[in-house]
Coordinates of C-alpha atoms in Angstrom, one line a residue:
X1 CA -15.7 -20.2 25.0
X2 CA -13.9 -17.4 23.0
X3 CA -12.7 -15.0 25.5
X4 CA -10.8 -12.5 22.6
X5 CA -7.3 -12.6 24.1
X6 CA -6.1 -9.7 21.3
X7 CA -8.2 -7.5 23.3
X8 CA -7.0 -8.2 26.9
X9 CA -3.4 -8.0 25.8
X10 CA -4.2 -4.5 24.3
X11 CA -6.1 -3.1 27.6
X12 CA -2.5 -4.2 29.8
X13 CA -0.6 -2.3 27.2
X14 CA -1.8 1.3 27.4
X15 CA -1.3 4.3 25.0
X16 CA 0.7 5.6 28.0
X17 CA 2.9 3.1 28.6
X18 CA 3.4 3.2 24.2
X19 CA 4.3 6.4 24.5
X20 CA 6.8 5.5 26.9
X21 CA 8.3 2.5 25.0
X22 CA 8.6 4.8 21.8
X23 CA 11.0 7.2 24.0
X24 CA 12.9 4.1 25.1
X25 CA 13.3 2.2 22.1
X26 CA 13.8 6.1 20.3
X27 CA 10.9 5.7 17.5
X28 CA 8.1 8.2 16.7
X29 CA 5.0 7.5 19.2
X30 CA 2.7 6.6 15.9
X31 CA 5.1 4.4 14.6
X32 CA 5.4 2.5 18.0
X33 CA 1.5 2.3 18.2
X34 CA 1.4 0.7 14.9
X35 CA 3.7 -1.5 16.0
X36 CA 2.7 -2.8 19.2
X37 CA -0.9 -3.5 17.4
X38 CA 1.0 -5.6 15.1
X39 CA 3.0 -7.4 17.7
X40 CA 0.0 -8.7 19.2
X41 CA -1.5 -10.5 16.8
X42 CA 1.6 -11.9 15.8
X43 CA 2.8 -13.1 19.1
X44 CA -0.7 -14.5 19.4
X45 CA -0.6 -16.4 16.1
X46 CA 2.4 -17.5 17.0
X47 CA 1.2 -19.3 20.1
X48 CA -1.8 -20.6 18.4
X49 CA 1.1 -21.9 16.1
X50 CA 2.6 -23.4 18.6
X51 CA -0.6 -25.0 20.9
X52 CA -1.8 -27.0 17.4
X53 CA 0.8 -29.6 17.9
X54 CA 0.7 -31.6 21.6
X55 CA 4.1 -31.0 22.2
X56 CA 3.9 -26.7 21.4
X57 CA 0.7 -26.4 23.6
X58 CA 2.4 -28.3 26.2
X59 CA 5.6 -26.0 26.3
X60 CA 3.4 -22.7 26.6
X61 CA 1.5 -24.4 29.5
X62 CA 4.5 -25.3 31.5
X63 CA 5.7 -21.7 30.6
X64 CA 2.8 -19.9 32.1
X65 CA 2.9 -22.6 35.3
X66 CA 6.5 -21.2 35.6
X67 CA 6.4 -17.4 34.8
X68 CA 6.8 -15.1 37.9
X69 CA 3.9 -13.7 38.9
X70 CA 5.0 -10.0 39.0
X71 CA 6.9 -10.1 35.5
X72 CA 4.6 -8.0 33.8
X73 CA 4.4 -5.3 36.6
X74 CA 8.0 -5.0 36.7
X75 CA 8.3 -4.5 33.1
X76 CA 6.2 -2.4 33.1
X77 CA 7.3 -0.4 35.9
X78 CA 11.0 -0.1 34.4
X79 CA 9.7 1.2 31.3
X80 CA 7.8 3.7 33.0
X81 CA 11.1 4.4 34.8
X82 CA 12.8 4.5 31.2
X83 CA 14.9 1.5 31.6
X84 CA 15.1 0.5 28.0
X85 CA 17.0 -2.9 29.4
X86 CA 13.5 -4.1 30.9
X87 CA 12.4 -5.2 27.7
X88 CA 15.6 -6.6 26.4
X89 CA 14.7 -8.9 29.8
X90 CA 11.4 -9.4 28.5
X91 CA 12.3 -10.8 24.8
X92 CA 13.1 -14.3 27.1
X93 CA 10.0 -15.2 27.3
X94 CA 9.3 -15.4 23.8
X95 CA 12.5 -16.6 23.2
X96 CA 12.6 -19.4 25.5
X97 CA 9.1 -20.3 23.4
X98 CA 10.1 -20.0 19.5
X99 CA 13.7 -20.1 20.0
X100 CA 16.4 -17.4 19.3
X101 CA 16.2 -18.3 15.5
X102 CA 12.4 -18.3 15.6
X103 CA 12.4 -14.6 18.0
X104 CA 14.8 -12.8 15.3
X105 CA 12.6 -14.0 12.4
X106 CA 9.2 -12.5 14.2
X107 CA 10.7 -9.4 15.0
X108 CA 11.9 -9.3 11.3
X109 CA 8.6 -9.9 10.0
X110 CA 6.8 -7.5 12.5
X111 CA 9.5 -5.0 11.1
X112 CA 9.1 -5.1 7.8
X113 CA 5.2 -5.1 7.9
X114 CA 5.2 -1.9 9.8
X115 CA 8.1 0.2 8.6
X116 CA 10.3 0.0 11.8
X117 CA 13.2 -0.9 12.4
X118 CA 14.4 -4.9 13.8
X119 CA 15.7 -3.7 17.3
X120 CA 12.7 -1.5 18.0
X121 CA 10.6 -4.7 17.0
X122 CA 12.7 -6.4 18.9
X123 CA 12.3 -4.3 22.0
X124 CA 8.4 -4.1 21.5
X125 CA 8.0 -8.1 21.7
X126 CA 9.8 -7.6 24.7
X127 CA 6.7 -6.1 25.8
X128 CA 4.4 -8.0 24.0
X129 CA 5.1 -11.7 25.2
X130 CA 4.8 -10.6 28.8
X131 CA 2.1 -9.3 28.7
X132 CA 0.3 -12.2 26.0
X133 CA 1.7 -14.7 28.8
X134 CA 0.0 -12.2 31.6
X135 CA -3.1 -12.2 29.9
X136 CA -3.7 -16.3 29.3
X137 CA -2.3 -16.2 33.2
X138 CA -4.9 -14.2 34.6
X139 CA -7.7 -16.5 33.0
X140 CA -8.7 -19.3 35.4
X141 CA -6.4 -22.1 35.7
X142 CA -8.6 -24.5 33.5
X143 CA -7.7 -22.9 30.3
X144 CA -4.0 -23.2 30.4
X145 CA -3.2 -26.1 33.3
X146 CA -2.2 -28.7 30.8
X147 CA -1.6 -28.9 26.8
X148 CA -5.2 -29.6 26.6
X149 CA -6.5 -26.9 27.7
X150 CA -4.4 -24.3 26.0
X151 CA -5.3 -26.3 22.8
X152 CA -8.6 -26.1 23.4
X153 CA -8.1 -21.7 24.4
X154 CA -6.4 -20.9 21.3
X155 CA -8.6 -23.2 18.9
X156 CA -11.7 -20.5 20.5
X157 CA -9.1 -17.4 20.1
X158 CA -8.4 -18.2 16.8
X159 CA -11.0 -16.3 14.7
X160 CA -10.3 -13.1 16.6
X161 CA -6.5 -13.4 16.2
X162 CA -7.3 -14.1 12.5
X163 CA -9.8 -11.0 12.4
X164 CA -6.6 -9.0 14.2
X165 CA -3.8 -9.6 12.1
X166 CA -3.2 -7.0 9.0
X167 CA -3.7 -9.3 5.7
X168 CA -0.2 -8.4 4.6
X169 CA 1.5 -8.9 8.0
X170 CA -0.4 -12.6 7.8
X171 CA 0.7 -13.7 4.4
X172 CA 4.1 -12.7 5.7
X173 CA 3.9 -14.7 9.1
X174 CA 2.4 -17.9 7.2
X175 CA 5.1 -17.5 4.6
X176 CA 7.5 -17.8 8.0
X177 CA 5.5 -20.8 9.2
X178 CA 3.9 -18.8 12.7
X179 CA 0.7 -19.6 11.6
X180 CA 0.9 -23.5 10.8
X181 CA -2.5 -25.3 11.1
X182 CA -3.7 -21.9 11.7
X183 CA -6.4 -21.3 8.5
X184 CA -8.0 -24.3 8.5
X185 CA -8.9 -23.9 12.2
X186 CA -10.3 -20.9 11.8
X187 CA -12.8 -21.9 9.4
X188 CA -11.4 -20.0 6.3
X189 CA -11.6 -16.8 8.2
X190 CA -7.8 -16.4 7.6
X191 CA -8.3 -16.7 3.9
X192 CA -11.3 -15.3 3.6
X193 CA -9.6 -12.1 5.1
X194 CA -7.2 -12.3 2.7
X195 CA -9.1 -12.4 -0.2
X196 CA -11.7 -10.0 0.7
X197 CA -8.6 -7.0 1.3
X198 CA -7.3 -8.9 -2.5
X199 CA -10.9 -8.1 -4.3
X200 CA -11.3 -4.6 -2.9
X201 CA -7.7 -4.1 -3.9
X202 CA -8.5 -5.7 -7.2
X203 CA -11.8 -3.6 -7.7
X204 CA -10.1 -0.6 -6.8
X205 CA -7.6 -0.6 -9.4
X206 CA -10.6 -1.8 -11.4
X207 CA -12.8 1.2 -10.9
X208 CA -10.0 3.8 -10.7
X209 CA -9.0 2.4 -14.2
X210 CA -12.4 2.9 -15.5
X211 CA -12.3 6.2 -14.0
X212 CA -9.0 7.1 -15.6
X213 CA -10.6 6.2 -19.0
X214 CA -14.0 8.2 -18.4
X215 CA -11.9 11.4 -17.5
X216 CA -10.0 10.8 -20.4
X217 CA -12.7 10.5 -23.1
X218 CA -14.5 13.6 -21.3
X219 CA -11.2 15.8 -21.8
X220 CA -11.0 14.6 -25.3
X221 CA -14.6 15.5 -26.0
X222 CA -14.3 19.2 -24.1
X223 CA -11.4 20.2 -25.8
X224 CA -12.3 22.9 -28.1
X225 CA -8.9 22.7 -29.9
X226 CA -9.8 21.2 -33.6
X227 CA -8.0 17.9 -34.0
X228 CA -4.8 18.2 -36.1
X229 CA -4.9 16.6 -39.7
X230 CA -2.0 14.7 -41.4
X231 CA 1.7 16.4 -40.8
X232 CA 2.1 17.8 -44.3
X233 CA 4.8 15.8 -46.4
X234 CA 8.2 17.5 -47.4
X235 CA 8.1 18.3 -51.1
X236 CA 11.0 16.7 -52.9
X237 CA 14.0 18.5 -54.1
X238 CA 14.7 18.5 -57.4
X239 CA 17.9 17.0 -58.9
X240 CA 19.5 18.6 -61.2
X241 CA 22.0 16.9 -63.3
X242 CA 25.9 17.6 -62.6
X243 CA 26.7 20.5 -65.2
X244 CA 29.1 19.0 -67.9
X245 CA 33.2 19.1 -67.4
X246 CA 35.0 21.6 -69.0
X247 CA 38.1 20.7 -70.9
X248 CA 40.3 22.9 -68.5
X249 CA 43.1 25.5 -69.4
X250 CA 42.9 24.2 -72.8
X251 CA 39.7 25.6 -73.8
X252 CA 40.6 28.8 -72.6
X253 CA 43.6 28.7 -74.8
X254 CA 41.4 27.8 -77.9
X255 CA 38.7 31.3 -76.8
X256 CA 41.8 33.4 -76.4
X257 CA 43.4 32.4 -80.2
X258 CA 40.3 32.8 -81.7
X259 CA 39.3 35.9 -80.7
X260 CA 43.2 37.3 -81.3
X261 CA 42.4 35.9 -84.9
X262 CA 38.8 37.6 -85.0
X263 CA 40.0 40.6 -83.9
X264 CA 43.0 41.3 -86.8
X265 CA 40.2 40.1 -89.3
X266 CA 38.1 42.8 -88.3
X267 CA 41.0 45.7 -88.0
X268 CA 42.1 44.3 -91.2
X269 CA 39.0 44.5 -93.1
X270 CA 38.8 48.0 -91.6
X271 CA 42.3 48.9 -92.6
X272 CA 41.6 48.2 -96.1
X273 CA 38.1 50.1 -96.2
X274 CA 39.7 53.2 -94.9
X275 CA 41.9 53.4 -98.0
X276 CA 40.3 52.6 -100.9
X277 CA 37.7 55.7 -99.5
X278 CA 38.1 58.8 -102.0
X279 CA 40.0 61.9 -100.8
X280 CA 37.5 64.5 -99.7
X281 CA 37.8 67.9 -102.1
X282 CA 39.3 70.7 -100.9
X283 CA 37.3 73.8 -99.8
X284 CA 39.8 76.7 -98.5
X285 CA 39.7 77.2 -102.9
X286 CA 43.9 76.5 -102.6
X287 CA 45.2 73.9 -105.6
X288 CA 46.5 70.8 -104.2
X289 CA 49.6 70.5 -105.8
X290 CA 51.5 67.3 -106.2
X291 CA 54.6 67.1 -105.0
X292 CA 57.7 65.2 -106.5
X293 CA 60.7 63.7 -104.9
X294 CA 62.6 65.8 -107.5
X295 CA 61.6 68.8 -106.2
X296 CA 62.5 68.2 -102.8
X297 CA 65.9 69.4 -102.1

């Protein structure tokens, strides 16, 4: 008979005493909440883990049969003291369960899942075990006396561990190997889970795809703005072709003589036109008298 051991280990673990272990371990409150809730499942899984093989569910019997009593209170009571070293003291029991290895790699994965850093992980497994070993502890003896019986406790506490653990915190601790022989125990409700978060994280994207495209062809049809036609095309430049080469200082030489030559044809021409013109007659009614070179002198 199922007796939902995530939700005993979460009553013995208070929001007080949360609060409390976020000012020990120095974390925000809200981040150690969201911590500790995924601690549980995971230390759980991990035990469930462990009890499908003889020999693991045999090791977590003989580890209940041998934990103090009083553990948990003590814990508790030095983290209400704020004695941060309480939980380091706690973190055995989980180690002397999944090993040192197998304790470092749960707190990374419970780390990484959430956000928080390894040591506050760390520190909230501390917690965590204790009080997942206090729980099973408190149940009458029959469920955990023997290998058996804690086989037979966590093949019934399987579903609700499964329902429990965050989808991406599970593929992460069955990438690990916590939850070995864990799915198909649980009747596909591990996978199923899994899947179900997948497709409404698949629709999702679906429908806020489609939505994307709806706004987009609403925008395009409100816009009062007239659609822009072709870019007009560049008209080409003409080319004109290179203007011929002149013949250099040369030419100018040739422009210079002829127009020296022009120039004494025309003054000559003129020359000659101004004396073969008559003599004008004279008016003053003097005689022009022609005078010899004998006279002179």
């Amino acid at each position: 008979m199922a007796i939902n051991l995530p939700s005993l280990v979460s009553q013995l673990i208070t929001p007080d005493l949360i609060n409390r272990v976020a000012t020990a371990v120095g974390i925000d409150p809200a981040l150690a909440q969201k911590l500790v809730g995924a601690a549980i499942p995971a230390v759980l899984g991990a035990f469930a883990s462990e009890a499908s093989d003889p020999e693991g569910a045999k090791s977590i019997s003989d580890l209940i049969s041998n934990q103090d009593p009083t553990m948990l209170d003590n814990l508790i009571a030095g983290v209400n003291s704020g004695n941060a070293s309480a939980l380091a003291g706690g973190t055995g029991v989980l180690g002397s369960l999944l090993g040192p290895e197998g304790l470092g790699q749960l707190a990374s994965v419970v780390g990484q899942a959430t956000g928080a850093p390894q040591q506050a992980a760390n520190a909230v497994l501390g917690l965590v075990g204790p009080a997942v070993v206090g729980a099973i502890s408190n149940q009458p003896p029959e469920n955990w006396q023997d290998g058996a019986a804690v086989a037979n406790l966590f093949e019934g506490e399987k579903k609700a561990i499964a329902s429990a653990l965050p989808a991406s915190l599970a593929a992460a601790l069955n990438d690990s190997g916590f939850l070995q022989g864990f799915e198909s125990s649980v009747t596909g409700a591990f996978k199923t889970t899994t899947s179900t978060l997948g497709s409404a994280a698949g629709a999702a994207t679906s429908t806020l795809g489609s939505a994307a495209s709806t706004l987009g062809s609403a925008a395009s049809t409100l816009d009062p703005r007239p659609t822009p036609g072709p870019a007009p095309q560049p008209k080409p430049t003409p080319v004109f072709p290179p203007p011929a080469q002149s013949g250099g200082g040369m030419n100018w030489l040739y422009i210079i003589i002829a127009l020296v030559i022009v120039a004494g044809i025309a003054w000559y021409v003129w020359h000659k036109r101004q004396e073969a013109a008559p003599a004008a007659p004279a008016t003053s009614g003097q005689i022009e008298m022609t005078v010899s070179p004998r006279m002179v002198g």
